[in-house]
Amino acid sequence: MTRILVSEVGPRDGLQSIKAVMPTEAKKAWIAAEAAAGVREIEVGSFVPPSLLPQMADTAEIVAFARGIAGLNVVALVPNARGAARAVEAGVHGISIPFSMSETHSQRNVRKDHPAMLAEIAEVARIAREGGVHFAVGLSTAFGCTIEGAVPEDQVVRLAVAAAEAGAQEFSLSDTTGYADPAQVRRLVRKVKAAVGADKLTTLHLHNTRGLGLANALAGLEEGITTLDSSLGGLGGCPYAPGASGNLVTEDLVLMLNSMGLETGIDLEKLLAVRSILAEALPDEPLYGFTPDAGPMLDYAERIAR
């Protein structure tokens, strides 16, 4: 049976996209409940200045809590070398840095052009290496940009190679803006794998902005992707498409993978129960997903037993 890693990114990508600040104890309850449901990796926060993202001010405390959960891989996002040093000090197992394939997006998002970002990646790689922490680079806006539009695939490949040379251990292709389609996913996964090595491209970070999240995930699986990022309840929304869900919904993704006979290790019933923590702590935030409303199929237990 093929084992697929569902990496929960809601405590970082979901929470940083909303105005409300989730109480620290609610974050801890969320993370503990997902781990108890069988989720093996959680991106618990990001090491950015609290003045910029007050939602992430307690990340070091959350890392310390999550590290106490047996079998959980605790990862965090860092915007730069300073954040990487804080993450390593806090005790994360892994860090990732976003590297916008659209240079305009990079300049607006982190105020760095591509050469400056590659220099930053090299420094973060050094910090991670010395700290014994896994280091991944998220190739964001890889499928399109809300500022530039289409991003040339050859540009994505070139920048991925440059990041690998700068010290990236692993990559994810990120559909930051919800522009990807399945054919594009297949094409770009093949090209980047061919350039950096199949062992270095393992992950897709997908958004469901236009309803193509699961279709894109399936296309990635068919090309050998083994890790899929998702967010419980699709938390966070999409700032570029008001009313649309944001990240791929963890509950829907787990239903699909388990039903297909792929091994996630996640108990869907326990996972669905975690939504109550979010609903209580963030009563004004919409939660997305079809599975919570419709429930599993009547023969779901038979499907996952095959």
PDB file of C-alpha atoms in Angstrom:
ATOM      1  CA  MET A   1       0.000   0.000   0.000  1.00  0.00           C
ATOM      2  CA  THR A   2       1.366   3.434  -0.981  1.00  0.00           C
ATOM      3  CA  ARG A   3       1.939   5.716   2.014  1.00  0.00           C
ATOM      4  CA  ILE A   4       1.024   9.372   1.555  1.00  0.00           C
ATOM      5  CA  LEU A   5       1.964  12.092   4.028  1.00  0.00           C
ATOM      6  CA  VAL A   6      -0.798  14.626   4.677  1.00  0.00           C
ATOM      7  CA  SER A   7       0.954  17.691   6.072  1.00  0.00           C
ATOM      8  CA  GLU A   8      -1.408  19.943   8.030  1.00  0.00           C
ATOM      9  CA  VAL A   9      -0.582  23.624   7.413  1.00  0.00           C
ATOM     10  CA  GLY A  10      -3.639  25.264   8.954  1.00  0.00           C
ATOM     11  CA  PRO A  11      -1.928  26.473  12.151  1.00  0.00           C
ATOM     12  CA  ARG A  12       0.405  28.485   9.943  1.00  0.00           C
ATOM     13  CA  ASP A  13      -1.049  29.142   6.492  1.00  0.00           C
ATOM     14  CA  GLY A  14      -4.640  29.148   7.666  1.00  0.00           C
ATOM     15  CA  LEU A  15      -4.228  31.303  10.749  1.00  0.00           C
ATOM     16  CA  GLN A  16      -1.886  33.854   9.204  1.00  0.00           C
ATOM     17  CA  SER A  17      -4.464  34.537   6.501  1.00  0.00           C
ATOM     18  CA  ILE A  18      -7.228  35.631   8.900  1.00  0.00           C
ATOM     19  CA  LYS A  19      -7.556  38.672  11.139  1.00  0.00           C
ATOM     20  CA  ALA A  20      -8.583  36.838  14.295  1.00  0.00           C
ATOM     21  CA  VAL A  21      -5.860  35.653  16.658  1.00  0.00           C
ATOM     22  CA  MET A  22      -6.522  32.102  17.791  1.00  0.00           C
ATOM     23  CA  PRO A  23      -5.833  31.613  21.529  1.00  0.00           C
ATOM     24  CA  THR A  24      -2.638  29.697  22.242  1.00  0.00           C
ATOM     25  CA  GLU A  25      -4.440  27.005  24.222  1.00  0.00           C
ATOM     26  CA  ALA A  26      -6.858  26.447  21.331  1.00  0.00           C
ATOM     27  CA  LYS A  27      -3.893  26.028  18.960  1.00  0.00           C
ATOM     28  CA  LYS A  28      -2.425  23.431  21.282  1.00  0.00           C
ATOM     29  CA  ALA A  29      -5.740  21.590  21.484  1.00  0.00           C
ATOM     30  CA  TRP A  30      -6.013  21.626  17.684  1.00  0.00           C
ATOM     31  CA  ILE A  31      -2.514  20.263  17.152  1.00  0.00           C
ATOM     32  CA  ALA A  32      -2.890  17.584  19.830  1.00  0.00           C
ATOM     33  CA  ALA A  33      -6.248  16.442  18.439  1.00  0.00           C
ATOM     34  CA  GLU A  34      -4.971  16.192  14.870  1.00  0.00           C
ATOM     35  CA  ALA A  35      -1.935  14.231  16.007  1.00  0.00           C
ATOM     36  CA  ALA A  36      -4.260  11.897  17.937  1.00  0.00           C
ATOM     37  CA  ALA A  37      -6.241  11.404  14.721  1.00  0.00           C
ATOM     38  CA  GLY A  38      -3.063  10.186  13.016  1.00  0.00           C
ATOM     39  CA  VAL A  39      -1.693  13.334  11.353  1.00  0.00           C
ATOM     40  CA  ARG A  40       2.078  12.875  11.330  1.00  0.00           C
ATOM     41  CA  GLU A  41       3.297  16.315  10.259  1.00  0.00           C
ATOM     42  CA  ILE A  42       2.028  19.776  11.197  1.00  0.00           C
ATOM     43  CA  GLU A  43       3.338  23.186  10.188  1.00  0.00           C
ATOM     44  CA  VAL A  44       2.682  24.795  13.551  1.00  0.00           C
ATOM     45  CA  GLY A  45       3.533  28.422  12.783  1.00  0.00           C
ATOM     46  CA  SER A  46       5.993  30.845  11.264  1.00  0.00           C
ATOM     47  CA  PHE A  47       8.880  32.807  12.713  1.00  0.00           C
ATOM     48  CA  VAL A  48       8.021  36.285  11.518  1.00  0.00           C
ATOM     49  CA  PRO A  49       8.055  39.510  13.582  1.00  0.00           C
ATOM     50  CA  PRO A  50       4.924  39.631  15.794  1.00  0.00           C
ATOM     51  CA  SER A  51       4.408  43.216  14.676  1.00  0.00           C
ATOM     52  CA  LEU A  52       3.759  41.916  11.165  1.00  0.00           C
ATOM     53  CA  LEU A  53       1.773  38.802  12.064  1.00  0.00           C
ATOM     54  CA  PRO A  54       0.431  38.833  15.624  1.00  0.00           C
ATOM     55  CA  GLN A  55      -1.278  35.530  14.795  1.00  0.00           C
ATOM     56  CA  MET A  56       2.167  33.910  14.913  1.00  0.00           C
ATOM     57  CA  ALA A  57       3.541  35.617  18.046  1.00  0.00           C
ATOM     58  CA  ASP A  58       3.335  32.405  20.111  1.00  0.00           C
ATOM     59  CA  THR A  59       5.051  30.119  17.592  1.00  0.00           C
ATOM     60  CA  ALA A  60       8.025  29.285  19.827  1.00  0.00           C
ATOM     61  CA  GLU A  61       5.650  28.196  22.610  1.00  0.00           C
ATOM     62  CA  ILE A  62       3.608  26.158  20.143  1.00  0.00           C
ATOM     63  CA  VAL A  63       6.770  24.443  18.864  1.00  0.00           C
ATOM     64  CA  ALA A  64       7.759  23.504  22.415  1.00  0.00           C
ATOM     65  CA  PHE A  65       4.306  22.014  23.003  1.00  0.00           C
ATOM     66  CA  ALA A  66       4.205  20.128  19.708  1.00  0.00           C
ATOM     67  CA  ARG A  67       7.675  18.678  20.263  1.00  0.00           C
ATOM     68  CA  GLY A  68       6.199  16.844  23.242  1.00  0.00           C
ATOM     69  CA  ILE A  69       3.814  14.853  21.015  1.00  0.00           C
ATOM     70  CA  ALA A  70       5.365  11.503  20.152  1.00  0.00           C
ATOM     71  CA  GLY A  71       5.713  10.751  16.444  1.00  0.00           C
ATOM     72  CA  LEU A  72       4.800  14.242  15.245  1.00  0.00           C
ATOM     73  CA  ASN A  73       7.087  16.016  12.767  1.00  0.00           C
ATOM     74  CA  VAL A  74       7.054  19.682  13.794  1.00  0.00           C
ATOM     75  CA  VAL A  75       7.814  22.147  11.025  1.00  0.00           C
ATOM     76  CA  ALA A  76       7.632  25.918  10.668  1.00  0.00           C
ATOM     77  CA  LEU A  77       7.905  28.512   7.941  1.00  0.00           C
ATOM     78  CA  VAL A  78      10.683  31.116   8.022  1.00  0.00           C
ATOM     79  CA  PRO A  79      10.905  34.238   5.853  1.00  0.00           C
ATOM     80  CA  ASN A  80      14.660  34.734   6.182  1.00  0.00           C
ATOM     81  CA  ALA A  81      17.844  33.728   8.003  1.00  0.00           C
ATOM     82  CA  ARG A  82      16.840  35.559  11.178  1.00  0.00           C
ATOM     83  CA  GLY A  83      13.619  33.577  11.333  1.00  0.00           C
ATOM     84  CA  ALA A  84      15.531  30.373  10.604  1.00  0.00           C
ATOM     85  CA  ALA A  85      17.834  30.973  13.575  1.00  0.00           C
ATOM     86  CA  ARG A  86      14.805  31.485  15.849  1.00  0.00           C
ATOM     87  CA  ALA A  87      13.156  28.329  14.515  1.00  0.00           C
ATOM     88  CA  VAL A  88      16.246  26.191  15.090  1.00  0.00           C
ATOM     89  CA  GLU A  89      16.599  27.607  18.601  1.00  0.00           C
ATOM     90  CA  ALA A  90      12.936  26.780  19.300  1.00  0.00           C
ATOM     91  CA  GLY A  91      13.551  23.136  18.391  1.00  0.00           C
ATOM     92  CA  VAL A  92      11.670  22.502  15.134  1.00  0.00           C
ATOM     93  CA  HIS A  93      12.334  19.345  13.164  1.00  0.00           C
ATOM     94  CA  GLY A  94      12.156  21.155   9.845  1.00  0.00           C
ATOM     95  CA  ILE A  95      11.875  24.600   8.283  1.00  0.00           C
ATOM     96  CA  SER A  96      10.707  25.874   4.920  1.00  0.00           C
ATOM     97  CA  ILE A  97      11.176  29.196   3.179  1.00  0.00           C
ATOM     98  CA  PRO A  98       8.915  30.568   0.435  1.00  0.00           C
ATOM     99  CA  PHE A  99      10.694  31.430  -2.802  1.00  0.00           C
ATOM    100  CA  SER A 100       8.400  33.240  -5.237  1.00  0.00           C
ATOM    101  CA  MET A 101       8.917  32.170  -8.838  1.00  0.00           C
ATOM    102  CA  SER A 102       7.382  35.502  -9.871  1.00  0.00           C
ATOM    103  CA  GLU A 103      10.035  38.125  -9.184  1.00  0.00           C
ATOM    104  CA  THR A 104       7.426  40.871  -8.820  1.00  0.00           C
ATOM    105  CA  HIS A 105       5.632  38.807  -6.176  1.00  0.00           C
ATOM    106  CA  SER A 106       8.945  38.157  -4.421  1.00  0.00           C
ATOM    107  CA  GLN A 107       9.753  41.846  -4.256  1.00  0.00           C
ATOM    108  CA  ARG A 108       6.325  42.719  -2.878  1.00  0.00           C
ATOM    109  CA  ASN A 109       6.135  39.779  -0.504  1.00  0.00           C
ATOM    110  CA  VAL A 110       9.633  39.734   1.016  1.00  0.00           C
ATOM    111  CA  ARG A 111      11.230  42.787  -0.638  1.00  0.00           C
ATOM    112  CA  LYS A 112      13.899  40.704  -2.322  1.00  0.00           C
ATOM    113  CA  ASP A 113      14.593  39.942  -5.983  1.00  0.00           C
ATOM    114  CA  HIS A 114      15.640  36.476  -7.079  1.00  0.00           C
ATOM    115  CA  PRO A 115      19.418  36.882  -6.584  1.00  0.00           C
ATOM    116  CA  ALA A 116      18.843  38.252  -3.076  1.00  0.00           C
ATOM    117  CA  MET A 117      16.509  35.358  -2.253  1.00  0.00           C
ATOM    118  CA  LEU A 118      19.040  32.809  -3.439  1.00  0.00           C
ATOM    119  CA  ALA A 119      21.637  34.391  -1.139  1.00  0.00           C
ATOM    120  CA  GLU A 120      19.112  34.179   1.715  1.00  0.00           C
ATOM    121  CA  ILE A 121      18.410  30.530   0.918  1.00  0.00           C
ATOM    122  CA  ALA A 122      22.139  29.772   1.105  1.00  0.00           C
ATOM    123  CA  GLU A 123      22.347  31.366   4.559  1.00  0.00           C
ATOM    124  CA  VAL A 124      19.225  29.555   5.788  1.00  0.00           C
ATOM    125  CA  ALA A 125      20.677  26.293   4.459  1.00  0.00           C
ATOM    126  CA  ARG A 126      23.824  26.905   6.522  1.00  0.00           C
ATOM    127  CA  ILE A 127      21.805  27.591   9.679  1.00  0.00           C
ATOM    128  CA  ALA A 128      19.667  24.498   9.130  1.00  0.00           C
ATOM    129  CA  ARG A 129      22.687  22.304   8.417  1.00  0.00           C
ATOM    130  CA  GLU A 130      24.520  23.447  11.548  1.00  0.00           C
ATOM    131  CA  GLY A 131      21.356  23.016  13.613  1.00  0.00           C
ATOM    132  CA  GLY A 132      20.591  19.542  12.280  1.00  0.00           C
ATOM    133  CA  VAL A 133      17.235  20.692  10.899  1.00  0.00           C
ATOM    134  CA  HIS A 134      15.662  19.647   7.601  1.00  0.00           C
ATOM    135  CA  PHE A 135      15.399  22.512   5.096  1.00  0.00           C
ATOM    136  CA  ALA A 136      12.811  22.751   2.317  1.00  0.00           C
ATOM    137  CA  VAL A 137      12.088  25.492  -0.196  1.00  0.00           C
ATOM    138  CA  GLY A 138       8.548  26.219  -1.283  1.00  0.00           C
ATOM    139  CA  LEU A 139       8.499  27.257  -4.932  1.00  0.00           C
ATOM    140  CA  SER A 140       5.581  29.651  -4.533  1.00  0.00           C
ATOM    141  CA  THR A 141       3.557  31.163  -7.396  1.00  0.00           C
ATOM    142  CA  ALA A 142       4.928  28.263  -9.458  1.00  0.00           C
ATOM    143  CA  PHE A 143       1.673  27.880 -11.375  1.00  0.00           C
ATOM    144  CA  GLY A 144       0.838  31.534 -11.875  1.00  0.00           C
ATOM    145  CA  CYS A 145       0.886  34.946 -10.247  1.00  0.00           C
ATOM    146  CA  THR A 146      -1.890  37.445  -9.535  1.00  0.00           C
ATOM    147  CA  ILE A 147       0.542  40.237 -10.482  1.00  0.00           C
ATOM    148  CA  GLU A 148       2.452  38.863 -13.481  1.00  0.00           C
ATOM    149  CA  GLY A 149       0.011  36.221 -14.691  1.00  0.00           C
ATOM    150  CA  ALA A 150       1.656  33.157 -16.215  1.00  0.00           C
ATOM    151  CA  VAL A 151       5.064  32.168 -14.828  1.00  0.00           C
ATOM    152  CA  PRO A 152       7.288  30.429 -17.420  1.00  0.00           C
ATOM    153  CA  GLU A 153       7.855  26.798 -16.485  1.00  0.00           C
ATOM    154  CA  ASP A 154      11.489  26.978 -17.569  1.00  0.00           C
ATOM    155  CA  GLN A 155      11.943  29.826 -15.078  1.00  0.00           C
ATOM    156  CA  VAL A 156      10.590  27.641 -12.282  1.00  0.00           C
ATOM    157  CA  VAL A 157      13.006  24.876 -13.263  1.00  0.00           C
ATOM    158  CA  ARG A 158      15.978  27.269 -13.439  1.00  0.00           C
ATOM    159  CA  LEU A 159      15.252  28.759 -10.021  1.00  0.00           C
ATOM    160  CA  ALA A 160      14.701  25.327  -8.471  1.00  0.00           C
ATOM    161  CA  VAL A 161      18.130  24.232  -9.695  1.00  0.00           C
ATOM    162  CA  ALA A 162      19.679  27.423  -8.309  1.00  0.00           C
ATOM    163  CA  ALA A 163      18.007  26.851  -4.943  1.00  0.00           C
ATOM    164  CA  ALA A 164      19.261  23.263  -4.867  1.00  0.00           C
ATOM    165  CA  GLU A 165      22.767  24.516  -5.529  1.00  0.00           C
ATOM    166  CA  ALA A 166      22.287  27.004  -2.666  1.00  0.00           C
ATOM    167  CA  GLY A 167      21.523  24.162  -0.262  1.00  0.00           C
ATOM    168  CA  ALA A 168      17.814  23.296  -0.402  1.00  0.00           C
ATOM    169  CA  GLN A 169      17.298  19.680   0.646  1.00  0.00           C
ATOM    170  CA  GLU A 170      13.751  19.363  -0.611  1.00  0.00           C
ATOM    171  CA  PHE A 171      11.129  21.286  -2.604  1.00  0.00           C
ATOM    172  CA  SER A 172       7.410  21.792  -2.773  1.00  0.00           C
ATOM    173  CA  LEU A 173       5.567  23.216  -5.738  1.00  0.00           C
ATOM    174  CA  SER A 174       3.104  25.769  -4.408  1.00  0.00           C
ATOM    175  CA  ASP A 175      -0.083  26.894  -6.096  1.00  0.00           C
ATOM    176  CA  THR A 176      -0.122  30.100  -4.060  1.00  0.00           C
ATOM    177  CA  THR A 177      -2.807  31.778  -6.117  1.00  0.00           C
ATOM    178  CA  GLY A 178      -5.037  28.826  -7.033  1.00  0.00           C
ATOM    179  CA  TYR A 179      -4.089  29.000 -10.723  1.00  0.00           C
ATOM    180  CA  ALA A 180      -2.998  25.381 -11.296  1.00  0.00           C
ATOM    181  CA  ASP A 181      -4.765  22.799 -13.424  1.00  0.00           C
ATOM    182  CA  PRO A 182      -4.033  19.027 -13.509  1.00  0.00           C
ATOM    183  CA  ALA A 183      -2.205  19.072 -16.851  1.00  0.00           C
ATOM    184  CA  GLN A 184       0.030  21.892 -15.644  1.00  0.00           C
ATOM    185  CA  VAL A 185       0.710  20.034 -12.388  1.00  0.00           C
ATOM    186  CA  ARG A 186       1.808  16.905 -14.254  1.00  0.00           C
ATOM    187  CA  ARG A 187       4.007  18.882 -16.626  1.00  0.00           C
ATOM    188  CA  LEU A 188       5.751  20.975 -13.984  1.00  0.00           C
ATOM    189  CA  VAL A 189       6.295  18.095 -11.569  1.00  0.00           C
ATOM    190  CA  ARG A 190       8.005  16.147 -14.346  1.00  0.00           C
ATOM    191  CA  LYS A 191      10.210  19.063 -15.354  1.00  0.00           C
ATOM    192  CA  VAL A 192      11.335  19.973 -11.843  1.00  0.00           C
ATOM    193  CA  LYS A 193      11.955  16.337 -10.900  1.00  0.00           C
ATOM    194  CA  ALA A 194      14.086  15.877 -13.986  1.00  0.00           C
ATOM    195  CA  ALA A 195      16.140  18.934 -13.060  1.00  0.00           C
ATOM    196  CA  VAL A 196      16.673  18.516  -9.300  1.00  0.00           C
ATOM    197  CA  GLY A 197      16.065  14.790  -8.770  1.00  0.00           C
ATOM    198  CA  ALA A 198      12.894  12.894  -7.978  1.00  0.00           C
ATOM    199  CA  ASP A 199      13.940  12.529  -4.334  1.00  0.00           C
ATOM    200  CA  LYS A 200      14.005  16.319  -3.884  1.00  0.00           C
ATOM    201  CA  LEU A 201      10.513  17.104  -5.198  1.00  0.00           C
ATOM    202  CA  THR A 202       8.059  15.292  -2.952  1.00  0.00           C
ATOM    203  CA  THR A 203       5.397  17.864  -2.055  1.00  0.00           C
ATOM    204  CA  LEU A 204       2.540  19.880  -3.488  1.00  0.00           C
ATOM    205  CA  HIS A 205       1.015  22.844  -1.682  1.00  0.00           C
ATOM    206  CA  LEU A 206      -2.347  23.375  -3.332  1.00  0.00           C
ATOM    207  CA  HIS A 207      -5.190  25.849  -2.970  1.00  0.00           C
ATOM    208  CA  ASN A 208      -8.802  25.140  -3.796  1.00  0.00           C
ATOM    209  CA  THR A 209      -9.642  28.668  -4.935  1.00  0.00           C
ATOM    210  CA  ARG A 210     -11.265  27.521  -8.175  1.00  0.00           C
ATOM    211  CA  GLY A 211     -12.353  24.063  -7.051  1.00  0.00           C
ATOM    212  CA  LEU A 212      -9.410  22.204  -8.622  1.00  0.00           C
ATOM    213  CA  GLY A 213      -7.537  21.273  -5.453  1.00  0.00           C
ATOM    214  CA  LEU A 214      -8.342  17.555  -5.344  1.00  0.00           C
ATOM    215  CA  ALA A 215      -7.962  17.174  -9.110  1.00  0.00           C
ATOM    216  CA  ASN A 216      -4.518  18.754  -8.884  1.00  0.00           C
ATOM    217  CA  ALA A 217      -3.629  16.545  -5.924  1.00  0.00           C
ATOM    218  CA  LEU A 218      -4.557  13.436  -7.906  1.00  0.00           C
ATOM    219  CA  ALA A 219      -2.436  14.612 -10.846  1.00  0.00           C
ATOM    220  CA  GLY A 220       0.493  15.028  -8.458  1.00  0.00           C
ATOM    221  CA  LEU A 221       0.007  11.566  -6.995  1.00  0.00           C
ATOM    222  CA  GLU A 222       0.095  10.091 -10.492  1.00  0.00           C
ATOM    223  CA  GLU A 223       3.500  11.753 -10.964  1.00  0.00           C
ATOM    224  CA  GLY A 224       4.914  10.288  -7.749  1.00  0.00           C
ATOM    225  CA  ILE A 225       4.218  13.092  -5.272  1.00  0.00           C
ATOM    226  CA  THR A 226       4.076  11.617  -1.756  1.00  0.00           C
ATOM    227  CA  THR A 227       3.316  14.642   0.447  1.00  0.00           C
ATOM    228  CA  LEU A 228       0.282  16.914   0.163  1.00  0.00           C
ATOM    229  CA  ASP A 229      -0.228  20.065   2.214  1.00  0.00           C
ATOM    230  CA  SER A 230      -3.748  20.841   3.405  1.00  0.00           C
ATOM    231  CA  SER A 231      -5.643  22.833   6.015  1.00  0.00           C
ATOM    232  CA  LEU A 232      -8.423  21.644   8.287  1.00  0.00           C
ATOM    233  CA  GLY A 233     -11.649  23.208   7.073  1.00  0.00           C
ATOM    234  CA  GLY A 234      -9.723  24.985   4.305  1.00  0.00           C
ATOM    235  CA  LEU A 235      -9.076  27.594   6.998  1.00  0.00           C
ATOM    236  CA  GLY A 236      -7.792  30.951   5.885  1.00  0.00           C
ATOM    237  CA  GLY A 237      -9.671  31.637   2.705  1.00  0.00           C
ATOM    238  CA  CYS A 238      -7.949  33.296  -0.218  1.00  0.00           C
ATOM    239  CA  PRO A 239      -7.255  37.049  -0.092  1.00  0.00           C
ATOM    240  CA  TYR A 240      -7.289  37.222  -3.894  1.00  0.00           C
ATOM    241  CA  ALA A 241     -10.692  35.560  -4.278  1.00  0.00           C
ATOM    242  CA  PRO A 242     -13.181  36.668  -1.612  1.00  0.00           C
ATOM    243  CA  GLY A 243     -15.600  33.896  -0.668  1.00  0.00           C
ATOM    244  CA  ALA A 244     -13.402  31.133  -2.052  1.00  0.00           C
ATOM    245  CA  SER A 245     -11.845  28.478   0.139  1.00  0.00           C
ATOM    246  CA  GLY A 246      -8.119  28.684   0.582  1.00  0.00           C
ATOM    247  CA  ASN A 247      -5.962  25.627   1.121  1.00  0.00           C
ATOM    248  CA  LEU A 248      -6.925  22.129   0.091  1.00  0.00           C
ATOM    249  CA  VAL A 249      -9.381  20.883   2.750  1.00  0.00           C
ATOM    250  CA  THR A 250      -7.719  18.242   4.927  1.00  0.00           C
ATOM    251  CA  GLU A 251     -10.967  16.356   5.577  1.00  0.00           C
ATOM    252  CA  ASP A 252     -11.807  16.023   1.869  1.00  0.00           C
ATOM    253  CA  LEU A 253      -8.240  15.071   0.992  1.00  0.00           C
ATOM    254  CA  VAL A 254      -8.099  12.332   3.653  1.00  0.00           C
ATOM    255  CA  LEU A 255     -11.451  10.919   2.519  1.00  0.00           C
ATOM    256  CA  MET A 256     -10.194  10.710  -1.065  1.00  0.00           C
ATOM    257  CA  LEU A 257      -6.836   9.169  -0.206  1.00  0.00           C
ATOM    258  CA  ASN A 258      -8.229   6.630   2.263  1.00  0.00           C
ATOM    259  CA  SER A 259     -11.034   5.654  -0.134  1.00  0.00           C
ATOM    260  CA  MET A 260      -8.492   5.077  -2.897  1.00  0.00           C
ATOM    261  CA  GLY A 261      -6.666   2.568  -0.714  1.00  0.00           C
ATOM    262  CA  LEU A 262      -3.700   4.828  -0.067  1.00  0.00           C
ATOM    263  CA  GLU A 263      -2.249   4.773   3.427  1.00  0.00           C
ATOM    264  CA  THR A 264      -2.429   8.044   5.387  1.00  0.00           C
ATOM    265  CA  GLY A 265      -2.633   6.659   8.913  1.00  0.00           C
ATOM    266  CA  ILE A 266      -5.401   9.184   9.615  1.00  0.00           C
ATOM    267  CA  ASP A 267      -8.716   8.270  11.238  1.00  0.00           C
ATOM    268  CA  LEU A 268     -11.304  10.322   9.345  1.00  0.00           C
ATOM    269  CA  GLU A 269     -13.923  10.210  12.111  1.00  0.00           C
ATOM    270  CA  LYS A 270     -11.453  11.568  14.658  1.00  0.00           C
ATOM    271  CA  LEU A 271     -10.257  14.191  12.161  1.00  0.00           C
ATOM    272  CA  LEU A 272     -13.791  15.463  11.553  1.00  0.00           C
ATOM    273  CA  ALA A 273     -14.248  15.915  15.293  1.00  0.00           C
ATOM    274  CA  VAL A 274     -11.316  18.356  15.392  1.00  0.00           C
ATOM    275  CA  ARG A 275     -13.386  20.936  13.509  1.00  0.00           C
ATOM    276  CA  SER A 276     -15.283  21.710  16.708  1.00  0.00           C
ATOM    277  CA  ILE A 277     -12.098  23.189  18.197  1.00  0.00           C
ATOM    278  CA  LEU A 278     -11.796  25.617  15.289  1.00  0.00           C
ATOM    279  CA  ALA A 279     -15.500  26.455  15.274  1.00  0.00           C
ATOM    280  CA  GLU A 280     -15.404  27.315  18.975  1.00  0.00           C
ATOM    281  CA  ALA A 281     -12.157  29.305  18.898  1.00  0.00           C
ATOM    282  CA  LEU A 282     -12.892  31.116  15.623  1.00  0.00           C
ATOM    283  CA  PRO A 283     -16.698  31.440  15.463  1.00  0.00           C
ATOM    284  CA  ASP A 284     -16.648  34.106  12.745  1.00  0.00           C
ATOM    285  CA  GLU A 285     -14.419  32.172  10.331  1.00  0.00           C
ATOM    286  CA  PRO A 286     -16.014  30.026   7.606  1.00  0.00           C
ATOM    287  CA  LEU A 287     -14.943  26.386   7.491  1.00  0.00           C
ATOM    288  CA  TYR A 288     -15.058  24.621   4.136  1.00  0.00           C
ATOM    289  CA  GLY A 289     -15.289  21.001   3.015  1.00  0.00           C
ATOM    290  CA  PHE A 290     -17.844  18.649   1.514  1.00  0.00           C
ATOM    291  CA  THR A 291     -17.064  15.630   3.673  1.00  0.00           C
ATOM    292  CA  PRO A 292     -18.118  17.235   6.982  1.00  0.00           C
ATOM    293  CA  ASP A 293     -21.568  17.960   5.493  1.00  0.00           C
ATOM    294  CA  ALA A 294     -22.165  14.804   3.458  1.00  0.00           C
ATOM    295  CA  GLY A 295     -20.270  12.349   5.653  1.00  0.00           C
ATOM    296  CA  PRO A 296     -18.297   9.337   4.370  1.00  0.00           C
ATOM    297  CA  MET A 297     -19.871   6.901   1.896  1.00  0.00           C
ATOM    298  CA  LEU A 298     -21.857   4.018   3.367  1.00  0.00           C
ATOM    299  CA  ASP A 299     -19.178   1.593   2.174  1.00  0.00           C
ATOM    300  CA  TYR A 300     -16.254   3.764   3.370  1.00  0.00           C
ATOM    301  CA  ALA A 301     -15.098   1.177   5.930  1.00  0.00           C
ATOM    302  CA  GLU A 302     -15.042  -1.511   3.223  1.00  0.00           C
ATOM    303  CA  ARG A 303     -13.066   0.742   0.884  1.00  0.00           C
ATOM    304  CA  ILE A 304     -10.323   1.484   3.391  1.00  0.00           C
ATOM    305  CA  ALA A 305     -10.116  -2.184   4.386  1.00  0.00           C
ATOM    306  CA  ARG A 306      -9.307  -3.278   0.850  1.00  0.00           C
TER     307      ARG A 306
END
